[in-house]
PDB file of C-alpha atoms in Angstrom:
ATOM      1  CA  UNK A 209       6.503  -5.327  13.266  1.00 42.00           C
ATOM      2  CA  UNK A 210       3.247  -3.632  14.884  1.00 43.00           C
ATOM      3  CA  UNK A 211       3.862  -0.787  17.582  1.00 43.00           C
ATOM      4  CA  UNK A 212       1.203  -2.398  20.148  1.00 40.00           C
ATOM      5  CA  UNK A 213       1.601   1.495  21.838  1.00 37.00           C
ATOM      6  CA  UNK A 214      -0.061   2.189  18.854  1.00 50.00           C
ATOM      7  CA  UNK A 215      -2.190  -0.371  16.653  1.00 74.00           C
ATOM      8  CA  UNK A 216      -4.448  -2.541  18.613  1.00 90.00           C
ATOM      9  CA  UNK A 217      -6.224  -5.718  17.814  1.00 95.00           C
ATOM     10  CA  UNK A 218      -9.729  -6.524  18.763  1.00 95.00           C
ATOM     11  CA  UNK A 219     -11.966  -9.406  17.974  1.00 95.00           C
ATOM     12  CA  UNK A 220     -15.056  -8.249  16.153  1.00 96.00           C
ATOM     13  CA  UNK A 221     -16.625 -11.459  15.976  1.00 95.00           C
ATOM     14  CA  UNK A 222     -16.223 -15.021  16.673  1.00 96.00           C
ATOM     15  CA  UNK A 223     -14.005 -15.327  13.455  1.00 96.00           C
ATOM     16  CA  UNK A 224     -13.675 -11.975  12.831  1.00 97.00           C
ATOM     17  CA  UNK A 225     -10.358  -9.420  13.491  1.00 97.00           C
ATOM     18  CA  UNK A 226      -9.628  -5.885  12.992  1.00 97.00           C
ATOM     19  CA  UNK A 227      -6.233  -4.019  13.849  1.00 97.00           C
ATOM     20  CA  UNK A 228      -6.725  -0.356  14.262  1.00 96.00           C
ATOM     21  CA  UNK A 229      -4.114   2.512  14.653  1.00 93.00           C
ATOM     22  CA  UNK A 230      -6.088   4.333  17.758  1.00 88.00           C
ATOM     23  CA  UNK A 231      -3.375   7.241  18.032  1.00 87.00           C
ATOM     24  CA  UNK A 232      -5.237   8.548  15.158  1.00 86.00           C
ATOM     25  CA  UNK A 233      -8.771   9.012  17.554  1.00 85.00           C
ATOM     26  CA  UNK A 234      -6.853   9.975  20.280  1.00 78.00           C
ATOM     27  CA  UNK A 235      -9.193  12.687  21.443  1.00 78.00           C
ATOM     28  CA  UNK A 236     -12.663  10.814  20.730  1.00 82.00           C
ATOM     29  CA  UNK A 237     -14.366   8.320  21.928  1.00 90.00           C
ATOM     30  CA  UNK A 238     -13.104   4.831  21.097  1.00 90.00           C
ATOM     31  CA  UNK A 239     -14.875   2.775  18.384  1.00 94.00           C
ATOM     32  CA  UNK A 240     -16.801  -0.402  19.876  1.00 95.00           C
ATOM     33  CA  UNK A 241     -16.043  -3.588  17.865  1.00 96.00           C
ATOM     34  CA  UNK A 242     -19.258  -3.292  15.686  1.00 97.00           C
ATOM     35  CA  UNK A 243     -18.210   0.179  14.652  1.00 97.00           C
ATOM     36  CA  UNK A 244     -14.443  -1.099  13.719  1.00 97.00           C
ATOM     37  CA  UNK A 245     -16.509  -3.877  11.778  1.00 98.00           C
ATOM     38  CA  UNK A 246     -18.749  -1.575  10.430  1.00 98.00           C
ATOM     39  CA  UNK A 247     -15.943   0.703   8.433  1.00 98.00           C
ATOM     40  CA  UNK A 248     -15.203  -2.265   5.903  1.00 98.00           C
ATOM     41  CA  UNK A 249     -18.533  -2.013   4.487  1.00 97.00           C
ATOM     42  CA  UNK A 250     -19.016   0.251   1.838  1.00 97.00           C
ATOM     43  CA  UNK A 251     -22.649   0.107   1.512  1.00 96.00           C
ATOM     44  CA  UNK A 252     -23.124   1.294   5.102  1.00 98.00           C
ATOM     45  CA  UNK A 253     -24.766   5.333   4.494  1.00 97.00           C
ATOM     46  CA  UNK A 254     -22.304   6.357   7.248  1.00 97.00           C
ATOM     47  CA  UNK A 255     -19.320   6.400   5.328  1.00 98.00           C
ATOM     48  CA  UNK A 256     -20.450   7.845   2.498  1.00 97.00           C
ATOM     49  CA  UNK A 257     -18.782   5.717   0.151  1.00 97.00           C
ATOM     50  CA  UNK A 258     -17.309   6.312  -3.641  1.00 95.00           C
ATOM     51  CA  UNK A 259     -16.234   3.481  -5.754  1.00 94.00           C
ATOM     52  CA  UNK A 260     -12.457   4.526  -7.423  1.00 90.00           C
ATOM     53  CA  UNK A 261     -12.761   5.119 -10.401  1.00 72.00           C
ATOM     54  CA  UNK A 262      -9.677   3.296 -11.499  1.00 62.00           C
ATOM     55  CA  UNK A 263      -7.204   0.905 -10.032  1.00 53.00           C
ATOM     56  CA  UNK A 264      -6.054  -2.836 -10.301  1.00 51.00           C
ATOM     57  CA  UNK A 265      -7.775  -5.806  -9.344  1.00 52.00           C
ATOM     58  CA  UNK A 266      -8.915  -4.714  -5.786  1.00 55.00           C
ATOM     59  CA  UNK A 267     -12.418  -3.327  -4.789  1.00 84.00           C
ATOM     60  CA  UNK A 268     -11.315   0.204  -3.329  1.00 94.00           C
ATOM     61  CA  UNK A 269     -13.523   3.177  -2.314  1.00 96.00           C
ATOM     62  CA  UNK A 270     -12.915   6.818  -1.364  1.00 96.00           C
ATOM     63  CA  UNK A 271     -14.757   7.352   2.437  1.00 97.00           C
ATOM     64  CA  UNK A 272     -15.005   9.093   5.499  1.00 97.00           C
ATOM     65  CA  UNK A 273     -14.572   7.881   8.793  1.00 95.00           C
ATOM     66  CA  UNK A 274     -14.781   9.760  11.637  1.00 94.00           C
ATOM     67  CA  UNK A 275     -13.688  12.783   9.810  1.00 93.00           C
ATOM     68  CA  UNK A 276     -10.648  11.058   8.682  1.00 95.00           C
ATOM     69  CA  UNK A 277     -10.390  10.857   4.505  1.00 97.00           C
ATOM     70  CA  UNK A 278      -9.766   7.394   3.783  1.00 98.00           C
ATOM     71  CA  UNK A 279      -9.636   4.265   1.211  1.00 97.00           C
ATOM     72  CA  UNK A 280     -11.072   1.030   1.834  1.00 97.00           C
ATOM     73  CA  UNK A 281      -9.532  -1.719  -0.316  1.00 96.00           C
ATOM     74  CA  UNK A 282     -10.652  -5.450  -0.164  1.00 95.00           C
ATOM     75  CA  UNK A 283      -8.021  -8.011  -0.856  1.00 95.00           C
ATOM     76  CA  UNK A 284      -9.037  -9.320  -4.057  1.00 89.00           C
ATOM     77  CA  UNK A 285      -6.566 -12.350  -6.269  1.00 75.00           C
ATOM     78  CA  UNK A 286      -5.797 -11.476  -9.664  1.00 61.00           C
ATOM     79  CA  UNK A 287      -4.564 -14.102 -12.788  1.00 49.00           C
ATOM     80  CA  UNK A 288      -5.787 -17.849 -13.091  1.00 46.00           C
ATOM     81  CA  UNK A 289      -6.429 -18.154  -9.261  1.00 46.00           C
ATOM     82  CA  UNK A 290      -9.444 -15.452  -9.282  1.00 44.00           C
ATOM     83  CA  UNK A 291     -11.264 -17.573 -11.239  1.00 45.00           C
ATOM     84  CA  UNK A 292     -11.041 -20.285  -8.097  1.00 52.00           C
ATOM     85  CA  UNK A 293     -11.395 -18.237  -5.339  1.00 60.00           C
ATOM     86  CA  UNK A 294     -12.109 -14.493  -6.284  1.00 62.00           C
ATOM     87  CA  UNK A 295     -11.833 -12.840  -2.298  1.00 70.00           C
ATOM     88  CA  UNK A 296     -10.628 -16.212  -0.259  1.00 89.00           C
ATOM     89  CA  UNK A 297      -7.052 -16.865   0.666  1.00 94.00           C
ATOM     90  CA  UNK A 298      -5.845 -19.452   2.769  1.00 94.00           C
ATOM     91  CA  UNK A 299      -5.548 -19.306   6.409  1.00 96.00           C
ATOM     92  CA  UNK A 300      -2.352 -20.150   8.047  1.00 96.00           C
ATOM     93  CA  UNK A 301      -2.694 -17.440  11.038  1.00 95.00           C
ATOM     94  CA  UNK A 302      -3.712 -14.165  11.738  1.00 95.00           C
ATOM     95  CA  UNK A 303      -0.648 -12.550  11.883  1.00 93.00           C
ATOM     96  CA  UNK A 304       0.345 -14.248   8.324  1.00 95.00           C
ATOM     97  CA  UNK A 305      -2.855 -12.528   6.986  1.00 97.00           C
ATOM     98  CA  UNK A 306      -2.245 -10.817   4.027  1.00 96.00           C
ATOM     99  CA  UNK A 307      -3.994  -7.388   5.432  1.00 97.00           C
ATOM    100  CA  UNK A 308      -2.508  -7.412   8.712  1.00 97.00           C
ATOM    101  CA  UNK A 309       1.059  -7.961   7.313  1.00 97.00           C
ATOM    102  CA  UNK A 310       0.570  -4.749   4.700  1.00 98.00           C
ATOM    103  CA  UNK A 311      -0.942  -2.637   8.225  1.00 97.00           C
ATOM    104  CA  UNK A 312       2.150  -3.529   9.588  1.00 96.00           C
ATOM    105  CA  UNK A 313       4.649  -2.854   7.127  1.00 98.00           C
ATOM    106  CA  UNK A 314       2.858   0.687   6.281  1.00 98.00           C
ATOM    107  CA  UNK A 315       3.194   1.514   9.886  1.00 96.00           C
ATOM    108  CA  UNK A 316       6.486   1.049  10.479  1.00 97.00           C
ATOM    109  CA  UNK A 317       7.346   2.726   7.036  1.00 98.00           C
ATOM    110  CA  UNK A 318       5.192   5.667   7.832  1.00 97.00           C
ATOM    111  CA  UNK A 319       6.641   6.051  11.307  1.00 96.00           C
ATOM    112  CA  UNK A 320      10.002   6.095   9.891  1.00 97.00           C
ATOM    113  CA  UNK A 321       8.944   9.323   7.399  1.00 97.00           C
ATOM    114  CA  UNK A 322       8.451   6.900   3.963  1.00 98.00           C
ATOM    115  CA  UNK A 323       5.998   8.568   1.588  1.00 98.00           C
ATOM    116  CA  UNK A 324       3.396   5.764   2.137  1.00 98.00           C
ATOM    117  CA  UNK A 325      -0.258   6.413   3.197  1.00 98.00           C
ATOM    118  CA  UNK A 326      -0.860   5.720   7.003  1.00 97.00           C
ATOM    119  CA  UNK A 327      -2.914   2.884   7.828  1.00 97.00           C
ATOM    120  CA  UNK A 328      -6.021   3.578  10.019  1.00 97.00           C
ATOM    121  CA  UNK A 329      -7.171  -0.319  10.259  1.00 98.00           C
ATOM    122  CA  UNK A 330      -7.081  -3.918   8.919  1.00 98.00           C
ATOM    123  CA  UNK A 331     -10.188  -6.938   9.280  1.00 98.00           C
ATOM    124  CA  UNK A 332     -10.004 -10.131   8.639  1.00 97.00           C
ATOM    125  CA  UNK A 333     -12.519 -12.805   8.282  1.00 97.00           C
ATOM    126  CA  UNK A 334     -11.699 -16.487   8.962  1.00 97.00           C
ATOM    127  CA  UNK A 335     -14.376 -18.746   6.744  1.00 93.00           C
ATOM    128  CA  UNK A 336     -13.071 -22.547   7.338  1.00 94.00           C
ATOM    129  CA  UNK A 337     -10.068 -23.106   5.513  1.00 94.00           C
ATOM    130  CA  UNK A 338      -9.865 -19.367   3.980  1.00 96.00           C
ATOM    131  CA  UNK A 339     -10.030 -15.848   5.030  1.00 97.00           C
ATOM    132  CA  UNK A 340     -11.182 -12.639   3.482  1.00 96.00           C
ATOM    133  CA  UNK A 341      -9.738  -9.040   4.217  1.00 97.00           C
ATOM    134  CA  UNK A 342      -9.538  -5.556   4.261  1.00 97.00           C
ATOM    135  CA  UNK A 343      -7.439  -2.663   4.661  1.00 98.00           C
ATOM    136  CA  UNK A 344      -8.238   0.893   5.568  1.00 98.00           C
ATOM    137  CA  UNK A 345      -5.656   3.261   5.115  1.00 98.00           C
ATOM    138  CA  UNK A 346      -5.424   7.791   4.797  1.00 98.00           C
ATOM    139  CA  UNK A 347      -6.328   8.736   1.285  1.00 97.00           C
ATOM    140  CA  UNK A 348      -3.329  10.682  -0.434  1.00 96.00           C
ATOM    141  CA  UNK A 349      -5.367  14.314  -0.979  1.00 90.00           C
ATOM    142  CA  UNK A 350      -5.814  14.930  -4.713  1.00 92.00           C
ATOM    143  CA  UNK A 351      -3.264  12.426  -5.990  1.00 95.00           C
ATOM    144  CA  UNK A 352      -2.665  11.317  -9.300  1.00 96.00           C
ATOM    145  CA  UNK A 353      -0.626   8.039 -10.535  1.00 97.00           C
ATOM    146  CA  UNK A 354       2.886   8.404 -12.260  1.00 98.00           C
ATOM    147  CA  UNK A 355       1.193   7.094 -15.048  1.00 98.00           C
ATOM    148  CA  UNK A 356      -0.467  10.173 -15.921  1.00 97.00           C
ATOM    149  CA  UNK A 357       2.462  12.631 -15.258  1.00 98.00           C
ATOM    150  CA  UNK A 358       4.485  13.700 -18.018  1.00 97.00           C
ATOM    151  CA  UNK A 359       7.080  16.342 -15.571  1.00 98.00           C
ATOM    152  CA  UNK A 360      10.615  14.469 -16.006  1.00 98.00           C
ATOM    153  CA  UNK A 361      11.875  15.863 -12.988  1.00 98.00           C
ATOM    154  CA  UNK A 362       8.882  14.361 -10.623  1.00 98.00           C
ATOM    155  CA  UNK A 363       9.666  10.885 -12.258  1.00 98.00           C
ATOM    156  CA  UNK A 364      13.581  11.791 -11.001  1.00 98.00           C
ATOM    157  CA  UNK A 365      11.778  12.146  -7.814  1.00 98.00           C
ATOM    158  CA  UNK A 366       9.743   8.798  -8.069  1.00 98.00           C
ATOM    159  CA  UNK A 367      13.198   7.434  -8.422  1.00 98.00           C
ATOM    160  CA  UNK A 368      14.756   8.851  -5.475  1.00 98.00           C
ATOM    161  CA  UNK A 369      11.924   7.839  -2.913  1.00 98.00           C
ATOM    162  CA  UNK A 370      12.088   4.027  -4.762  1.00 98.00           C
ATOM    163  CA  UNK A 371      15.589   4.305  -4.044  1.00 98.00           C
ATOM    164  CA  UNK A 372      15.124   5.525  -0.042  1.00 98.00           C
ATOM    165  CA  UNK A 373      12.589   2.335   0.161  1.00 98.00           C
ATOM    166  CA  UNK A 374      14.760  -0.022  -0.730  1.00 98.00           C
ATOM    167  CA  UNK A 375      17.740   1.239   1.478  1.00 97.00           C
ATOM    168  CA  UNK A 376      15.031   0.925   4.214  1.00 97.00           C
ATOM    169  CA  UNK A 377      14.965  -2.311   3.292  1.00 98.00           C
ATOM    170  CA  UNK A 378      11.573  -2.509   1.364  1.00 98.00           C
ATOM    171  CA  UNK A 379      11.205  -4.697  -1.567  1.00 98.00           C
ATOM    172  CA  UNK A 380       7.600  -3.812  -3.466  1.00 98.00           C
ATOM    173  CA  UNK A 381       6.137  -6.865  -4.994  1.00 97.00           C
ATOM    174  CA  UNK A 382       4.121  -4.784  -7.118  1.00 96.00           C
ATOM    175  CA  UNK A 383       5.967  -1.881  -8.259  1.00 98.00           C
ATOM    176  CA  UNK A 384       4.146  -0.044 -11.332  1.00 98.00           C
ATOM    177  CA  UNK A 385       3.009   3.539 -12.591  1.00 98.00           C
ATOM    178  CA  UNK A 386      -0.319   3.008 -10.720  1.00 96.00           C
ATOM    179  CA  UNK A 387       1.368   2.396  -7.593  1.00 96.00           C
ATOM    180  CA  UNK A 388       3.412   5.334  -7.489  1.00 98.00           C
ATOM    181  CA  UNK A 389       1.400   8.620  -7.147  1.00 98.00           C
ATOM    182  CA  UNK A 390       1.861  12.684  -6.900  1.00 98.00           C
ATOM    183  CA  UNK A 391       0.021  14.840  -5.216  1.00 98.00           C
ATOM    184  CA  UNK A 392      -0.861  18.230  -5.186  1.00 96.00           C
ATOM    185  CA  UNK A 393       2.127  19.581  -3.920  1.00 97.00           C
ATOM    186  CA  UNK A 394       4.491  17.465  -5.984  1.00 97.00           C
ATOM    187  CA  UNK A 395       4.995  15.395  -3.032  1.00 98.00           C
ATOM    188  CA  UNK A 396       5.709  11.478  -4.288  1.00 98.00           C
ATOM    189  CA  UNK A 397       3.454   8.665  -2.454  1.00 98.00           C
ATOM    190  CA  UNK A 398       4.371   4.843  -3.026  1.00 98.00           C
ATOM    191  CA  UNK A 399       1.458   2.710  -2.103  1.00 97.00           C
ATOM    192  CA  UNK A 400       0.065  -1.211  -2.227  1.00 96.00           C
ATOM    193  CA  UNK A 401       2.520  -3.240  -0.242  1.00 98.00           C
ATOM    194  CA  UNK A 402       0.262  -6.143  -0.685  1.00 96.00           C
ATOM    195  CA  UNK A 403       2.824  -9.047  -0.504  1.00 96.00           C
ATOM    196  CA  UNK A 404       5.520  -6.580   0.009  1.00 98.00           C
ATOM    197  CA  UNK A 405       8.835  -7.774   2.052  1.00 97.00           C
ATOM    198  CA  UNK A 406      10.785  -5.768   4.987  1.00 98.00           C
ATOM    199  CA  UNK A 407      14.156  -7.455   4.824  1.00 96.00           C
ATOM    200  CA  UNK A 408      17.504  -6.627   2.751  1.00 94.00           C
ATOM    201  CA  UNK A 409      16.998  -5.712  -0.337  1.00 97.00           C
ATOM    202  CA  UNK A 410      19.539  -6.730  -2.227  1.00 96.00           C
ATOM    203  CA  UNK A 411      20.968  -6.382  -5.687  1.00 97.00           C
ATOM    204  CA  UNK A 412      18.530  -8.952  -7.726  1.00 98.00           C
ATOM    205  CA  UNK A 413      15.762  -7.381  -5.587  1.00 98.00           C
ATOM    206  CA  UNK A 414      16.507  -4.168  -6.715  1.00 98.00           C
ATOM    207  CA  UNK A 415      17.044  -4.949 -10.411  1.00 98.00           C
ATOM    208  CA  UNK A 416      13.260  -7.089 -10.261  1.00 98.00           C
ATOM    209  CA  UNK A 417      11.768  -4.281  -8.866  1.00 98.00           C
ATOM    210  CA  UNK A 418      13.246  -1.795 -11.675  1.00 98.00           C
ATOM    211  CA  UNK A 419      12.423  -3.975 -14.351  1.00 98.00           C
ATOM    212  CA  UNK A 420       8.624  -4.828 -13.319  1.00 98.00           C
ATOM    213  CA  UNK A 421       8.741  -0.777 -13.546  1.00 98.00           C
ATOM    214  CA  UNK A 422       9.850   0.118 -16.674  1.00 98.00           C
ATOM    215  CA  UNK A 423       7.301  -3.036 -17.958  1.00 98.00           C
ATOM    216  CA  UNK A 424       4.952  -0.968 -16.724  1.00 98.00           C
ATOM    217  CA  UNK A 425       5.721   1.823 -17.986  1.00 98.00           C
ATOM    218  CA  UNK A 426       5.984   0.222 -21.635  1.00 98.00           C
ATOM    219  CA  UNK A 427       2.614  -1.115 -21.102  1.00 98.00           C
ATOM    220  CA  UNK A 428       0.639   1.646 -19.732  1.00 98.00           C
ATOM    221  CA  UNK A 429       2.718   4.809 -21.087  1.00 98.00           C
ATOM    222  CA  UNK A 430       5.176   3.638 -23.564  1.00 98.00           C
ATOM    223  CA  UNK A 431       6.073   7.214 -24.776  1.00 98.00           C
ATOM    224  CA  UNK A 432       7.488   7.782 -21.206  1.00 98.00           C
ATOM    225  CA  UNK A 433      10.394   5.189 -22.180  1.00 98.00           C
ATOM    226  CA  UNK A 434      12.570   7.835 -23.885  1.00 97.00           C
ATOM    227  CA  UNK A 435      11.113  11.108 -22.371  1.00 97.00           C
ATOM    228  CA  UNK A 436      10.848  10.213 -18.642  1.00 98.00           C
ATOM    229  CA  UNK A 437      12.094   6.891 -17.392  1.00 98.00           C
ATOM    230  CA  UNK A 438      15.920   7.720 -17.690  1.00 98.00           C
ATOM    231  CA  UNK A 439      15.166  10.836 -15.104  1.00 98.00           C
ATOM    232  CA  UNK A 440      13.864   8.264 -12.534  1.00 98.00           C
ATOM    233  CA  UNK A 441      16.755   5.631 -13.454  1.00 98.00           C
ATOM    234  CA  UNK A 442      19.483   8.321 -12.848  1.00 98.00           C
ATOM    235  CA  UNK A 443      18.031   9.901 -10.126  1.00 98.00           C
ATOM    236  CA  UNK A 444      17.261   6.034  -8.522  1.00 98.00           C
ATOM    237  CA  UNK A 445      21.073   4.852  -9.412  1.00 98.00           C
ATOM    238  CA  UNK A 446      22.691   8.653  -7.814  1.00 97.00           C
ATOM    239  CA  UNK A 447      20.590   8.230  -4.433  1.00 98.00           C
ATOM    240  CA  UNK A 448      21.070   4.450  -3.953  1.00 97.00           C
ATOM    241  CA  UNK A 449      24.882   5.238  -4.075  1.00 96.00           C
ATOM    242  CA  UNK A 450      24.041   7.753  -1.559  1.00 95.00           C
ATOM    243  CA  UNK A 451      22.024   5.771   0.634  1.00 93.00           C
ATOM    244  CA  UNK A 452      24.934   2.711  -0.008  1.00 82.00           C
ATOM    245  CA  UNK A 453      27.669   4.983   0.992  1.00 77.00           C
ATOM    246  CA  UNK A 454      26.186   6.538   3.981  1.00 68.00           C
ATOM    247  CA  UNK A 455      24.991   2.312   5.170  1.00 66.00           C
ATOM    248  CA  UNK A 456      28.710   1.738   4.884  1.00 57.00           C
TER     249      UNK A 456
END
């Protein structure tokens, strides 16, 4: 799925990866491997690292690289297997790597014009059996999750770029009111494709995806049931028949 005119692997260590986007430091110098190793550390002054403030289970900062605005995450597990192996997955191949597949995917949906934050890099660390990771991706400026939105008509809009990902052929394996996000202009940004799939998505898919959704949205803002949620449904049923028509 990676444009190799574009993202670039290079070994940063003897068990150590990173994939990096260099179109977007065209025009400077390019980063030596301990540099491209360096930007998954948070605590390095450089970068000028923030925590954020509020998220799921992943360790994510706000930083600056290179002049570029960006978020780290770390790949972090979440349930009854974080309390095995908090940051470790297991290794069955770098390009089956958890970070390298969501680089990809968020490449290839950002150079097809999805609302989806660019990816700047991906690193992966091989420890025996398991591997830890990162991703490092543009930060959406001044952005605010669905969840704290109240507008009916963006929410019709959420629903119409859900809609547009799936007839791309996206299925989100964690599609929530965090996930979705508005910015300053209005503009709607889908974001964590952790686990995410690019093939057909089709009708169960589709349903799964809606229904983790409006969970969501019963859990986190349960008002937004009856005042919001049928905007996004009709607007997400009207441009899927759109997008279905115009397959066919």
């Amino acid at each position: 799925m990676a444009n190799e005119l574009d993202a670039q692997t290079v070994q940063v260590a003897p068990h150590g990866w990173v994939r990096v986007d260099l179109g977007l430091f065209a025009e400077a110098t390019p980063p030596s491997s301990e540099e491209l190793d360096a930007w998954f550390d948070p605590k390095d002054p450089r970068w000028g690292a923030v925590a954020v403030a509020v998220g799921g289970r992943s360790a994510a900062w706000f930083l600056q690289i290179r002049g570029v605005r960006a978020v780290l995450r770390h790949y972090r597990r979440g349930g009854w297997a974080a309390k095995l192996l908090r940051s470790g997955y297991v290794w069955t191949g770098l390009s089956k790597t958890r970070a390298f597949e969501e680089f990809d995917l968020l490449g290839l949906m950002h150079r097809a014009g999805l609302p989806v934050p660019q990816p700047i890099a991906a690193r992966v660390q091989k420890r025996g059996l398991l591997y830890q990771a990162g991703l490092l991706t543009v930060r959406i400026p001044d952005a605010q999750p669905l969840a704290r939105v109240t507008d009916p008509e963006l929410w019709a809009q959420a629903g119409r770029e859900i809609a547009r990902m799936h007839a791309f052929g996206v299925w989100h394996a964690d599609l929530n009111v965090h996930n979705i996000m508005v910015d300053v202009d209005n503009r709607i940004w889908l974001i964590d494709f952790d686990r995410s799939r690019y093939s057909p998505v089709n009708d169960g898919l589709r349903a799964e995806n809606l229904s983790r959704l409006l969970r969501s949205v019963r859990k986190v803002v349960p008002q937004q049931e009856h005042l919001s949620w049928p905007a996004l449904n009709r607007a997400y049923q009207h441009a899927w028949l759109g997008f279905n028509e115009h397959m066919e």
